[in-house]
Coordinates of C-alpha atoms in Angstrom, one line a residue:
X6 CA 92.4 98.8 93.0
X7 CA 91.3 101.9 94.1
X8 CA 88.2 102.4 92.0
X9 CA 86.4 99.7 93.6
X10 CA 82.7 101.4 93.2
X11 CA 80.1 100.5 91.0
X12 CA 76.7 101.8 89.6
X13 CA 73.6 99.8 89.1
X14 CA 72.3 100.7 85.9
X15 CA 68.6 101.7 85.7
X16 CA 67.7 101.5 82.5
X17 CA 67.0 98.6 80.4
X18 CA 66.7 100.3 77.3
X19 CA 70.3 101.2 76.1
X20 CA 72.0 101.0 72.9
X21 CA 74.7 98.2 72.2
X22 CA 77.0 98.4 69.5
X23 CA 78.7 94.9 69.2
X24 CA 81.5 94.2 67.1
X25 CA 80.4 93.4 63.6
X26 CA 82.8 90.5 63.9
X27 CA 83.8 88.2 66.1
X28 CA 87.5 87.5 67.5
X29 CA 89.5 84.1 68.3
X30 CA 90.8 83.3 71.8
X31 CA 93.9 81.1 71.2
X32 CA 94.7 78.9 74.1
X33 CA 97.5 80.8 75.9
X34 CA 97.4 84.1 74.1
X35 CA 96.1 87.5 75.8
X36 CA 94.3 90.1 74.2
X37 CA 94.1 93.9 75.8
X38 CA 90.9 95.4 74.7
X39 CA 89.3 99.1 75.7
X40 CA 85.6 99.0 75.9
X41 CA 83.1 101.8 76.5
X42 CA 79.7 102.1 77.7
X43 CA 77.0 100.3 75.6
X44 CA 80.1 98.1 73.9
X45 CA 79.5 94.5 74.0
X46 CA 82.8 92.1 72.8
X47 CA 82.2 88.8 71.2
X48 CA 84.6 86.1 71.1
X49 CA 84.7 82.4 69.2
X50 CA 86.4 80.1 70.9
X51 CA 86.9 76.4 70.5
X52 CA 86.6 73.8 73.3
X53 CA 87.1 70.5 73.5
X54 CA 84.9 67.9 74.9
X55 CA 85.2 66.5 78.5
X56 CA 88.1 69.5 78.6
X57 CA 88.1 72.2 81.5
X58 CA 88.8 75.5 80.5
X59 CA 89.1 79.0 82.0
X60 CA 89.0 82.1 80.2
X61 CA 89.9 85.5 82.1
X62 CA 88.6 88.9 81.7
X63 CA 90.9 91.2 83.8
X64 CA 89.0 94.3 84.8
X65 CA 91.4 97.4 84.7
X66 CA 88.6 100.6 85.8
X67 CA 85.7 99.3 84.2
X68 CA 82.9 96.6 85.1
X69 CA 82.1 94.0 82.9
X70 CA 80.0 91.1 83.0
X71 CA 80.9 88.0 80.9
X72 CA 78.7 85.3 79.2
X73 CA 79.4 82.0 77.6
X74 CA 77.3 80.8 75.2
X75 CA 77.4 77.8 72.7
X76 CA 76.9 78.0 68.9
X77 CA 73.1 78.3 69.0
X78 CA 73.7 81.7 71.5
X79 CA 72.3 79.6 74.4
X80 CA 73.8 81.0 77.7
X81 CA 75.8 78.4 79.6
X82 CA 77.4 80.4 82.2
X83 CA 76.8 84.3 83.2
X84 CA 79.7 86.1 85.6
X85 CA 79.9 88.8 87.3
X86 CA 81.9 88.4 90.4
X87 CA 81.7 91.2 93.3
X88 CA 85.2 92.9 92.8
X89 CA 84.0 96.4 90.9
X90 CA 85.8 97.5 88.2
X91 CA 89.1 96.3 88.8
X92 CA 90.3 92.4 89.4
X93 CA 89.5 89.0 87.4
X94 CA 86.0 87.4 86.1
X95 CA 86.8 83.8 85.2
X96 CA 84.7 81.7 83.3
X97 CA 84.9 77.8 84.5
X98 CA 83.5 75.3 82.0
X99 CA 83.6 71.8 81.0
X100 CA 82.5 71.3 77.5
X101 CA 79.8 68.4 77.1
X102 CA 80.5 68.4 73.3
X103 CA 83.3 69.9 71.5
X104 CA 82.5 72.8 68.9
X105 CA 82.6 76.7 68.6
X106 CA 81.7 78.9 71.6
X107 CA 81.6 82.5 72.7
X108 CA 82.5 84.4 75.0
X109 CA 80.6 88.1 75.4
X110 CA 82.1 91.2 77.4
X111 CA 80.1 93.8 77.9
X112 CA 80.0 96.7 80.3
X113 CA 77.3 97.8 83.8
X114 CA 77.8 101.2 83.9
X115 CA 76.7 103.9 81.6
X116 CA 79.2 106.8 80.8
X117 CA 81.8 105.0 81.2
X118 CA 84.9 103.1 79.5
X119 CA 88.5 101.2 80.4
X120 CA 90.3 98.5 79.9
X121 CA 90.7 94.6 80.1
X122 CA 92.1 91.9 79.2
X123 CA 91.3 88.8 77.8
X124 CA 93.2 85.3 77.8
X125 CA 92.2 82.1 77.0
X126 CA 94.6 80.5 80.2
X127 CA 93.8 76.5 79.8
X128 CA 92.0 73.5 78.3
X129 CA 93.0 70.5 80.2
X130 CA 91.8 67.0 80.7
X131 CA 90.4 65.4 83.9
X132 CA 93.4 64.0 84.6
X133 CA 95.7 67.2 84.1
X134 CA 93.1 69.4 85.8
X135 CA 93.2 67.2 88.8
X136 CA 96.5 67.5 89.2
X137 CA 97.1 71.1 88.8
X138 CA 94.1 71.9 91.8
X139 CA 95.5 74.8 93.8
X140 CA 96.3 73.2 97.3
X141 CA 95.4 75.9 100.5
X142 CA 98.3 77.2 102.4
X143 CA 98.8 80.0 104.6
X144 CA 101.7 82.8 104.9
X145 CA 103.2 81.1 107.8
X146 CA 103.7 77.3 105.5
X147 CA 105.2 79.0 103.2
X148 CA 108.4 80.6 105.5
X149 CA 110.1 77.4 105.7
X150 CA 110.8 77.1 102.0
X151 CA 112.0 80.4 101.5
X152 CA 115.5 81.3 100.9
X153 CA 118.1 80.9 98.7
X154 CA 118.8 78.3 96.4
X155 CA 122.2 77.6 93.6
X156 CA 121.7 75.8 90.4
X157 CA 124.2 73.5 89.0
X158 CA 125.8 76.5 87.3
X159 CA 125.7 78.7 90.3
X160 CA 122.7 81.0 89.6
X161 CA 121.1 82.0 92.5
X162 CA 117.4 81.9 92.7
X163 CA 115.1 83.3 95.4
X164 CA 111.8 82.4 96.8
X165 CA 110.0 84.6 99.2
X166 CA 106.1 84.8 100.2
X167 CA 103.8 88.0 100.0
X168 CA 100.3 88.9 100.9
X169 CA 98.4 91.3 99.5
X170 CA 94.9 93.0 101.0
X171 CA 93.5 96.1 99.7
X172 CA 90.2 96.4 100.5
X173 CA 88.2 93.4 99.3
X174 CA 90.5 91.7 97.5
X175 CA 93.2 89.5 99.6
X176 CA 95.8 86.9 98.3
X177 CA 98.9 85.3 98.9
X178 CA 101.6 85.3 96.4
X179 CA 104.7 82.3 96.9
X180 CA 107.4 84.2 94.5
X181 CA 110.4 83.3 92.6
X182 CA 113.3 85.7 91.3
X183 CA 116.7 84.1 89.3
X184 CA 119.2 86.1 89.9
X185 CA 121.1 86.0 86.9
X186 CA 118.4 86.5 84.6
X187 CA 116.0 88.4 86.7
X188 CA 113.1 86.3 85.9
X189 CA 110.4 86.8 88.6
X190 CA 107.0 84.7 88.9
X191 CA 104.4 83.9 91.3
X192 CA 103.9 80.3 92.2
X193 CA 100.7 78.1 92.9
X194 CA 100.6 75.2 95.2
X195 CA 99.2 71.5 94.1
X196 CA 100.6 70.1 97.3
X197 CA 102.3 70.7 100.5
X198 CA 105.8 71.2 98.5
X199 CA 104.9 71.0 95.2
X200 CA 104.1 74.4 93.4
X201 CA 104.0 75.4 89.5
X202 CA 104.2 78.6 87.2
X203 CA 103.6 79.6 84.1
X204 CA 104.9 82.1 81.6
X205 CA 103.2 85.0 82.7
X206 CA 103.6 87.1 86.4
X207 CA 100.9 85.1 88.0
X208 CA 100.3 81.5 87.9
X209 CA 98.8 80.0 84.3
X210 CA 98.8 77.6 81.9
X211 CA 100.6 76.5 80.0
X212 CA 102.9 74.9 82.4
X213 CA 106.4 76.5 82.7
X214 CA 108.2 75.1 85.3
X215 CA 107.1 72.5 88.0
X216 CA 109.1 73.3 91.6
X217 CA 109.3 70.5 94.1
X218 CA 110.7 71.0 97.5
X219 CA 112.5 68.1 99.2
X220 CA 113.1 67.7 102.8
X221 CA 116.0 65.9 105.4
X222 CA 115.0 63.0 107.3
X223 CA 114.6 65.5 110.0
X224 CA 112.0 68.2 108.2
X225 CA 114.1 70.8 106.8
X226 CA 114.0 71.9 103.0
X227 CA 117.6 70.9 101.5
X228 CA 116.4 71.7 97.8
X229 CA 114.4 72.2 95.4
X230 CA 113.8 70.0 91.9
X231 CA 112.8 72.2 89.3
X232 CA 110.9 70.3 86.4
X233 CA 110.3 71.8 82.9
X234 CA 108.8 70.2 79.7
X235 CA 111.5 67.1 79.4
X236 CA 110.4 66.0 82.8
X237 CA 114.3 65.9 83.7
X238 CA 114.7 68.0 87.3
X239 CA 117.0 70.9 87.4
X240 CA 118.5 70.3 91.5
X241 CA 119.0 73.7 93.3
X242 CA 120.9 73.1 96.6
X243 CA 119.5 75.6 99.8
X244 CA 122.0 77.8 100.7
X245 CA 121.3 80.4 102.8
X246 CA 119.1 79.8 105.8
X247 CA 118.1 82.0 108.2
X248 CA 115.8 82.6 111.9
X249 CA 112.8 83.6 112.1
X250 CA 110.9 85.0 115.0
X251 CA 108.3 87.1 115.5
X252 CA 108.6 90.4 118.1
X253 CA 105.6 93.1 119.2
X254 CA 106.2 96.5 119.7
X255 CA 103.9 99.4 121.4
X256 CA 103.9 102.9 119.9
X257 CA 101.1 104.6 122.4
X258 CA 98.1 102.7 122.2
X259 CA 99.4 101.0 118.9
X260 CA 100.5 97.8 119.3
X261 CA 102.7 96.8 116.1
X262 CA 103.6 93.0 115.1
X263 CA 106.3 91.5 112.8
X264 CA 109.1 89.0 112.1
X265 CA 112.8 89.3 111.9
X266 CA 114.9 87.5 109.7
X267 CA 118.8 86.6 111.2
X268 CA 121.1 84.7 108.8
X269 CA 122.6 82.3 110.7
X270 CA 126.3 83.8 111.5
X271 CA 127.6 84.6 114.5
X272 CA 128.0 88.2 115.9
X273 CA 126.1 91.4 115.3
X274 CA 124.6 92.1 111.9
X275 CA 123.4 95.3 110.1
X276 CA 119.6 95.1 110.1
X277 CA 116.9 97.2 107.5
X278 CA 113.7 97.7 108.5
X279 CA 110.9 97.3 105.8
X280 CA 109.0 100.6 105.6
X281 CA 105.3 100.1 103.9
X282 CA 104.0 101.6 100.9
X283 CA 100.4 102.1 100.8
X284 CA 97.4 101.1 102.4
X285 CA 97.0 98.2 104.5
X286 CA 100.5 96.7 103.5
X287 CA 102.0 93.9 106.3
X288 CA 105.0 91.9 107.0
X289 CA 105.6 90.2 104.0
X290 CA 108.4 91.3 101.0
X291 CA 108.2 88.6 98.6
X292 CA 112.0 88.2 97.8
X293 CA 113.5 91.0 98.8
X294 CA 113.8 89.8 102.8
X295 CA 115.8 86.7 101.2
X296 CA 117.9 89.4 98.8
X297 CA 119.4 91.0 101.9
X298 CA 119.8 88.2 103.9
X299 CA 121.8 86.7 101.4
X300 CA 124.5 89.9 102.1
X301 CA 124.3 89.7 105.4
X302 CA 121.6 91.3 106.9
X303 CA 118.6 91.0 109.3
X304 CA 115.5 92.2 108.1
X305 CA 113.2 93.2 110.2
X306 CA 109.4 93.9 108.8
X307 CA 105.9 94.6 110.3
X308 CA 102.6 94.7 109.9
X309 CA 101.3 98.2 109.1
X310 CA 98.9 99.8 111.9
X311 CA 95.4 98.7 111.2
X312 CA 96.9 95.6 109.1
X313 CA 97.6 92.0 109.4
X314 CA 98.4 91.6 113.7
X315 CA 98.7 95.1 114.4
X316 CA 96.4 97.3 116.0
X317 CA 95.4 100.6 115.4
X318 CA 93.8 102.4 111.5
X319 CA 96.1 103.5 108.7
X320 CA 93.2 104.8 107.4
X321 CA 93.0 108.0 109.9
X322 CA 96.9 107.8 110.6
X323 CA 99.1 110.4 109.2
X324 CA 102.5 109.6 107.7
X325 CA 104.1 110.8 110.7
X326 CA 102.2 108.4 112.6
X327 CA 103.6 105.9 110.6
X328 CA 106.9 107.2 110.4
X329 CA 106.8 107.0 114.7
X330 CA 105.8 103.5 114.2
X331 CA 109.1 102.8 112.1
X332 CA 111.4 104.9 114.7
X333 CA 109.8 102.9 117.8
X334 CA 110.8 99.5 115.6
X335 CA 114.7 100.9 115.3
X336 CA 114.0 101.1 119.0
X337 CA 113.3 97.6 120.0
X338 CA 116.4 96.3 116.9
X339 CA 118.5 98.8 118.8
X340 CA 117.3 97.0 121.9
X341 CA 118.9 93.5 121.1
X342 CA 122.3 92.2 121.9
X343 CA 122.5 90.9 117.6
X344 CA 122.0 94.0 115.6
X345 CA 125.2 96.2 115.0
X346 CA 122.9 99.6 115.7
X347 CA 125.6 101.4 113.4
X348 CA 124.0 99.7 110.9
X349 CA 120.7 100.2 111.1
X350 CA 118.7 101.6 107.9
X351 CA 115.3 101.6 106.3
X352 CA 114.3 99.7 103.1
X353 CA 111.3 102.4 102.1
X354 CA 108.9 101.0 99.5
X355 CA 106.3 103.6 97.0
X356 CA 105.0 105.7 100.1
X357 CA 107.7 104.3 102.0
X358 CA 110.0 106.9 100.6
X359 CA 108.2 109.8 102.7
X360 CA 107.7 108.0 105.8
X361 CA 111.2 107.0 105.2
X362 CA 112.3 110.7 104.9
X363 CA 110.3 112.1 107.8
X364 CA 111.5 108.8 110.1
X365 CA 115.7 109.4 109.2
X366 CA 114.6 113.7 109.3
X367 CA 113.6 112.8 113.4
X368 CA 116.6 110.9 114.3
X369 CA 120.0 110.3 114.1
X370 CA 119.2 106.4 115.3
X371 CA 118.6 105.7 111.6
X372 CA 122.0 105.6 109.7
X373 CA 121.1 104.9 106.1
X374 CA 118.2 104.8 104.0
X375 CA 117.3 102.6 100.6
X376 CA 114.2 103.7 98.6
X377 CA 112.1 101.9 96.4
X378 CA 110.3 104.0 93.8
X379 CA 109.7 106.6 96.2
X380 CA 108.2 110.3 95.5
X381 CA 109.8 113.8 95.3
X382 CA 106.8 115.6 95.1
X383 CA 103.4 116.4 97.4
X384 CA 101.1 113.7 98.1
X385 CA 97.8 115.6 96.3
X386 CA 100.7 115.7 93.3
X387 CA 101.7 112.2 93.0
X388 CA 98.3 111.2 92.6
X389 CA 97.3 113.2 89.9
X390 CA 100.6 111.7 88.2
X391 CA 98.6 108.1 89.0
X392 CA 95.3 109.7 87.5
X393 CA 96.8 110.3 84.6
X394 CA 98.5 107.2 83.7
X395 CA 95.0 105.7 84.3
X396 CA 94.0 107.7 81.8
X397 CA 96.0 107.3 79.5
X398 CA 96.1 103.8 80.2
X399 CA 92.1 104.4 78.8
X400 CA 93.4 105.9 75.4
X401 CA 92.9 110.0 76.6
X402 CA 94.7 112.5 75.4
X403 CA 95.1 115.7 74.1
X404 CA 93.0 118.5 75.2
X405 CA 90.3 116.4 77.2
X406 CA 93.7 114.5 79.4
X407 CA 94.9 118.1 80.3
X408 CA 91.8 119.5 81.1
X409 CA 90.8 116.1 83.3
X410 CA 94.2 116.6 85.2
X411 CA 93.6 120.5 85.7
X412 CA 90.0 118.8 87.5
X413 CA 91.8 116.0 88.9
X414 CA 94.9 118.7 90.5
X415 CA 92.0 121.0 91.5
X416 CA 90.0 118.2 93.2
X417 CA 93.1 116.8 94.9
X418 CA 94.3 120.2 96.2
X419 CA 91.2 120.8 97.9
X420 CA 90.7 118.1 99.9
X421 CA 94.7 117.9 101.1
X422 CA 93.8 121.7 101.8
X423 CA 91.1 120.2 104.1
X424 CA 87.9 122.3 101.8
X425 CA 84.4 120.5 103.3
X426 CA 83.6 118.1 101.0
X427 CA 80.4 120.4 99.7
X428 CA 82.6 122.9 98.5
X429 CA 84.6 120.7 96.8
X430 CA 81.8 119.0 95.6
X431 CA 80.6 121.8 94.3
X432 CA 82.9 122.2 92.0
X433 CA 82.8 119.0 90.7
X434 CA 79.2 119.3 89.4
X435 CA 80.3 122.0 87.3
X436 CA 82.3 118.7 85.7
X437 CA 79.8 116.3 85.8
X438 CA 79.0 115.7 82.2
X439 CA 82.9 114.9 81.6
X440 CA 83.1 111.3 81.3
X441 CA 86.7 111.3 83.1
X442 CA 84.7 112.7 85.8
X443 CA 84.5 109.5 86.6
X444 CA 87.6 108.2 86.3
X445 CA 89.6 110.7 88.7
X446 CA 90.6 109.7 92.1
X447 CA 89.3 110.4 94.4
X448 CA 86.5 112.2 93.0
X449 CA 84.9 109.6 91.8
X450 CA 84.0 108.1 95.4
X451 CA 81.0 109.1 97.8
X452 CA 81.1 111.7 100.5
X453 CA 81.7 109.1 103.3
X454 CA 84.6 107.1 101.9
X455 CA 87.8 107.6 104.3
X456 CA 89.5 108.9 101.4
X457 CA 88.5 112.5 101.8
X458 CA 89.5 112.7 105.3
X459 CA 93.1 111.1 104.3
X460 CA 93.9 113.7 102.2
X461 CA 93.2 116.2 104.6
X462 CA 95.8 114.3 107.0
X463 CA 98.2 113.7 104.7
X464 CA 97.8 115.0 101.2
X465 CA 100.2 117.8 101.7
X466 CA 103.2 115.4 103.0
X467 CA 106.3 116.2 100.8
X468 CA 109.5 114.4 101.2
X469 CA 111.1 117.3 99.7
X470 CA 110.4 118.8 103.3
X471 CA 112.4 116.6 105.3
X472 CA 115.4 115.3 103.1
X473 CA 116.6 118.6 103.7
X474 CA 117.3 117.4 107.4
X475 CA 118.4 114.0 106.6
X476 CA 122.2 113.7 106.5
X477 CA 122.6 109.7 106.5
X478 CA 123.9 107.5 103.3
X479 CA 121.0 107.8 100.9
X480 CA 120.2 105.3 98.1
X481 CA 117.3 106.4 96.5
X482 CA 116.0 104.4 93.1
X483 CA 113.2 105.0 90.8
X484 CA 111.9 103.6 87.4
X485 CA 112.0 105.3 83.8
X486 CA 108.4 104.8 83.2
X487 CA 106.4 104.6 86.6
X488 CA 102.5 106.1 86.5
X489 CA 102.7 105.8 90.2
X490 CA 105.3 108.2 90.9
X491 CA 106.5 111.5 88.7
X492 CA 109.8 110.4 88.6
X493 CA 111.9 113.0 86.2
X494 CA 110.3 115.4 89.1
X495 CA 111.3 113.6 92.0
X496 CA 114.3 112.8 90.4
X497 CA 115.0 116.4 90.2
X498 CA 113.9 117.6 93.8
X499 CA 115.0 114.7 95.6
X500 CA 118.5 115.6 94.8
X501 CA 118.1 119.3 95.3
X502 CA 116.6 118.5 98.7
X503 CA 119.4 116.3 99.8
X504 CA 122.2 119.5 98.5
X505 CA 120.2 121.7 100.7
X506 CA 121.1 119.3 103.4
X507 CA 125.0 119.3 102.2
X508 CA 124.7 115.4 102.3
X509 CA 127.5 114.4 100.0
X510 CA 126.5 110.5 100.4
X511 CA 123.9 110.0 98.2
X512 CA 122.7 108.0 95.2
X513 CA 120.1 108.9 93.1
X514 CA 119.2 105.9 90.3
X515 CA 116.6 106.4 86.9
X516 CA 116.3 102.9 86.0
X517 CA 115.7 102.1 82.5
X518 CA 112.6 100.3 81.3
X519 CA 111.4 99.7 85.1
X520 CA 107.9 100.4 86.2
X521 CA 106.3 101.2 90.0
X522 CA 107.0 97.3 90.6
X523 CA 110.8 97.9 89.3
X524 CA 109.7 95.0 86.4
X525 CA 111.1 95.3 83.0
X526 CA 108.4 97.8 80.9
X527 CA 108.0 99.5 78.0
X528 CA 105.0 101.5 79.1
X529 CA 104.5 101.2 82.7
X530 CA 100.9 100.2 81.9
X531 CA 100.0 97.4 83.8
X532 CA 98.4 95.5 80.8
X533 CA 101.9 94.5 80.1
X534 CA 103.1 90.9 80.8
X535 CA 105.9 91.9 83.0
X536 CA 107.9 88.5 83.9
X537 CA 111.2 89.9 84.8
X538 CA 112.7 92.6 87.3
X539 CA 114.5 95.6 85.1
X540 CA 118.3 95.6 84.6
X541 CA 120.1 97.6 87.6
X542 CA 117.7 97.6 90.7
X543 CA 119.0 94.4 92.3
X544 CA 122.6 94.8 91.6
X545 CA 122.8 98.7 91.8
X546 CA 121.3 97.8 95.8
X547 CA 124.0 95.1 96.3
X548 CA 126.7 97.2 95.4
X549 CA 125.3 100.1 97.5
X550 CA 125.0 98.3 100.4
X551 CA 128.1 96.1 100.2
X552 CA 130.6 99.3 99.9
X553 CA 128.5 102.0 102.0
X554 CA 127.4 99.6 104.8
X555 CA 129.1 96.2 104.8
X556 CA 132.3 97.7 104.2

């Protein structure tokens, strides 16, 4: 999401090549397609009658526009939504007469190319399309039916809220996560209690599972049917509740806002605090609040300065700004009379991991830390890792990758070096012709943009740095193939780090087949239809926790 720019072309006389023939959307099936500038995709399609239907074309870097057409080529519907390059165009139509239609993709921009793909999500009656209307509800309606909930055969299953804002995209995601089989999905309301899912990550079509939340006489969720295609519910019983209250916090001028979770025992309980990855991140953890609740824990989690509630700008905050923030937090949990403050850790999440570092380097308040696909190396580093899975997520390789990532290293270096911008930008007009030159982050964004004064701040933060002075239990995991962190690298100087500081209580974990999001991969790319968490994260945490802080 962070190539949200786009170009307005200025030339109407460009040459298209279209594909000599076209391809079938089948109903359900997704297609992942790499299109370059003056490319135009054609797709047949067959609709039925009186039938709505919705056909996505998820941008991945590159802006497309999308038109409908019927058999005779006339345009019924044109879409180009304004989210950039990255993020969904949908196409919406009800068929007056059932037959062949197509669908066209084609790009805005010239010199340019990436990825998309295409799915054919639904065709459903009036009736069925009636029913499965998304119904509006906010974070806060969706707390009281999260928790923990055991099927007949004792699997537990999760559900947990999240929302998501980086820059002009926002959305809330209701999630699910079994347990035993580590299925994950996100879930779409159709009623105050009623949700559905389908068999992909987000909510689609076809219908997977129906979930319908039933309440006491007196309000409270007791369970949850869970409906699949024999109509014959599946009853998960609640089993965990918890509290939940909100708190406020001042760090300076910066007032901070959050919730904490208490399971409801008696007596003091361990507490994490959730430390944010990037941008404007808030409160929310999906699941993972109701995991470690589940084991005993209060979880305490804010919004990040300049996000959700809580005053103040990530955007010109350094990470030990943020890091302050998550020390003044342990501060106020230490403050209460129900958090055992021998037990008090960090759960650090992507950039979490250094503010998590320079936070437990500080003080001796913190007395374990769990990490999240966190990085070993420098800021201005890790992102040119990110550059190049992009790119290679665009099909380049060989000699024109290496010599992008030597411009994208160069660029990146500069600016976290704090170079004036027309320095560094002139060296990037001696690249200008490259067509990746438009692909690399940050160089691809305009002088103003509050990226190039963020790298000054922080791009030379390196956790390497400050795990030398942390000397707490350490849990630190990371996925086999993750193109937002260089994790054989980190893997590497994390531990070295942590020997310098002769901390003997750590655990360093490579998970197999996991990506950034710790879902099941076998690329990392996120054109993959990842519906399940990989094997090892959630158990390798429980165990952690249970023997080197429950005790």
């Amino acid at each position: 999401m962070k190539n949200l720019f786009s170009v307005i072309l200025t030339s109407v006389f460009i040459l298209v090549s279209i594909y000599a023939m076209s391809q079938t959307l089948i109903l359900g099936n997704t297609l992942s397609k790499q299109i370059k500038s003056g490319e135009e995709h054609k797709y047949e399609v067959e609709l039925k009658a009186a039938f709505n239907s919705q056909i996505e074309v998820m941008q991945k870097s590159v802006d497309v526009e999308v038109t409908l057409t019927n058999k005779a080529n006339k345009v019924l519907q044109k879409i180009d939504s304004p989210n950039g390059s990255n993020g969904p165009e949908r196409v919406n139509f009800t068929a007056d007469a059932s037959g062949i239609y197509y669908i066209i993709v084609k790009t805005l921009e010239k010199n340019t190319q990436g990825n998309y793909n295409i799915t054919f999500q639904y065709s459903m009656d009036s009736a069925t399309t009636k029913k499965y209307q998304s119904y509006a509800l906010n974070t806060d309606d969706y707390q009281k039916f999260c928790g923990t909930y055991i099927l007949p055969d004792s699997t537990e299953i999760l559900f947990g809220v999240y929302s998501l804002k980086v820059e002009s995209f926002s959305r809330v995601f209701f999630t699910y996560h079994n347990l035993k089989t580590n299925d994950t999905r996100a879930l779409m309301a159709i009623s105050n209690r009623i949700f559905y899912c389908g068999k992909t990550l987000e909510p689609s079509f076809p219908i997977e599972n129906e979930f319908e939340f039933m309440l006491s006489n007196t309000g409270e969720v007791i369970e949850v049917n869970i409906y699949k295609t024999d109509n014959k519910p599946i009853v998960a019983k609640r089993k965990q509740t918890h509290t939940y209250e909100n708190f406020s916090v001042q760090n300076g001028d910066v007032i901070l806002k959050g919730h904490l979770l208490l399971p409801k025992t008696k007596g003091k309980h361990p507490v994490i605090i959730h430390v944010h990855g990037s941008q404007g991140a808030n409160r929310t953890m999906s699941t993972c609040d109701v995991f470690l609740t589940r084991l005993g824990f209060a979880v305490c989690s804010f919004d990040k300065r300049g996000a959700g509630e809580s005053k103040g700008d990530w955007k010109t905050a350094s990470l030990d700004d943020l890091s302050d923030d998550v020390i003044k937090v342990a501060d106020y949990m230490r403050s209460r009379n129900d958090i055992d403050t021998s037990k008090l850790g960090l759960f650090g999440i992507s950039q979490g991991g250094w503010i998590s570092a320079i936070a437990a380097s500080k003080t001796s308040k913190i007395k374990f830390i769990t990490v999240m696909s966190g990085s070993g190396v420098p800021v201005w580093e890790n992102v040119v890792h990110e550059n190049e899975g992009n790119l290679r997520q665009l099909g380049i390789s060989g000699a024109v990758l290496d010599s992008a990532l030597v411009y994208a290293g160069n660029v990146l270096k500069m600016a976290s070096h704090g170079n004036d911008w027309h320095k560094i930008n002139k060296y990037m007009k001696l690249y200008k012709k490259e067509l990746y030159s438009r692909m690399i982050f940050p160089a691809a964004l305009p002088k103003d943009n509050f990226w190039w004064d963020w790298f000054k701040i922080n791009g030379m933060y390196d956790s390497y740095t400050y795990l030398q002075k942390v000397h707490c239990p350490v849990l630190w995991q990371m996925g086999e193939f993750d193109w937002n962190v260089p994790t054989k690298k980190s893997y590497t100087r994390i531990n070295q780090a942590l020997k310098l500081a002769h901390n003997n209580q750590v655990e360093i974990d490579m998970i197999s087949k996991a990506n950034h999001s710790m879902l099941e991969t076998s690329t990392g790319f996120d054109r993959e239809n990842t519906i399940r968490y990989a094997e090892g994260f959630w158990t390798n945490l429980e165990r952690w926790l249970i023997i080197n802080i429950i005790k």
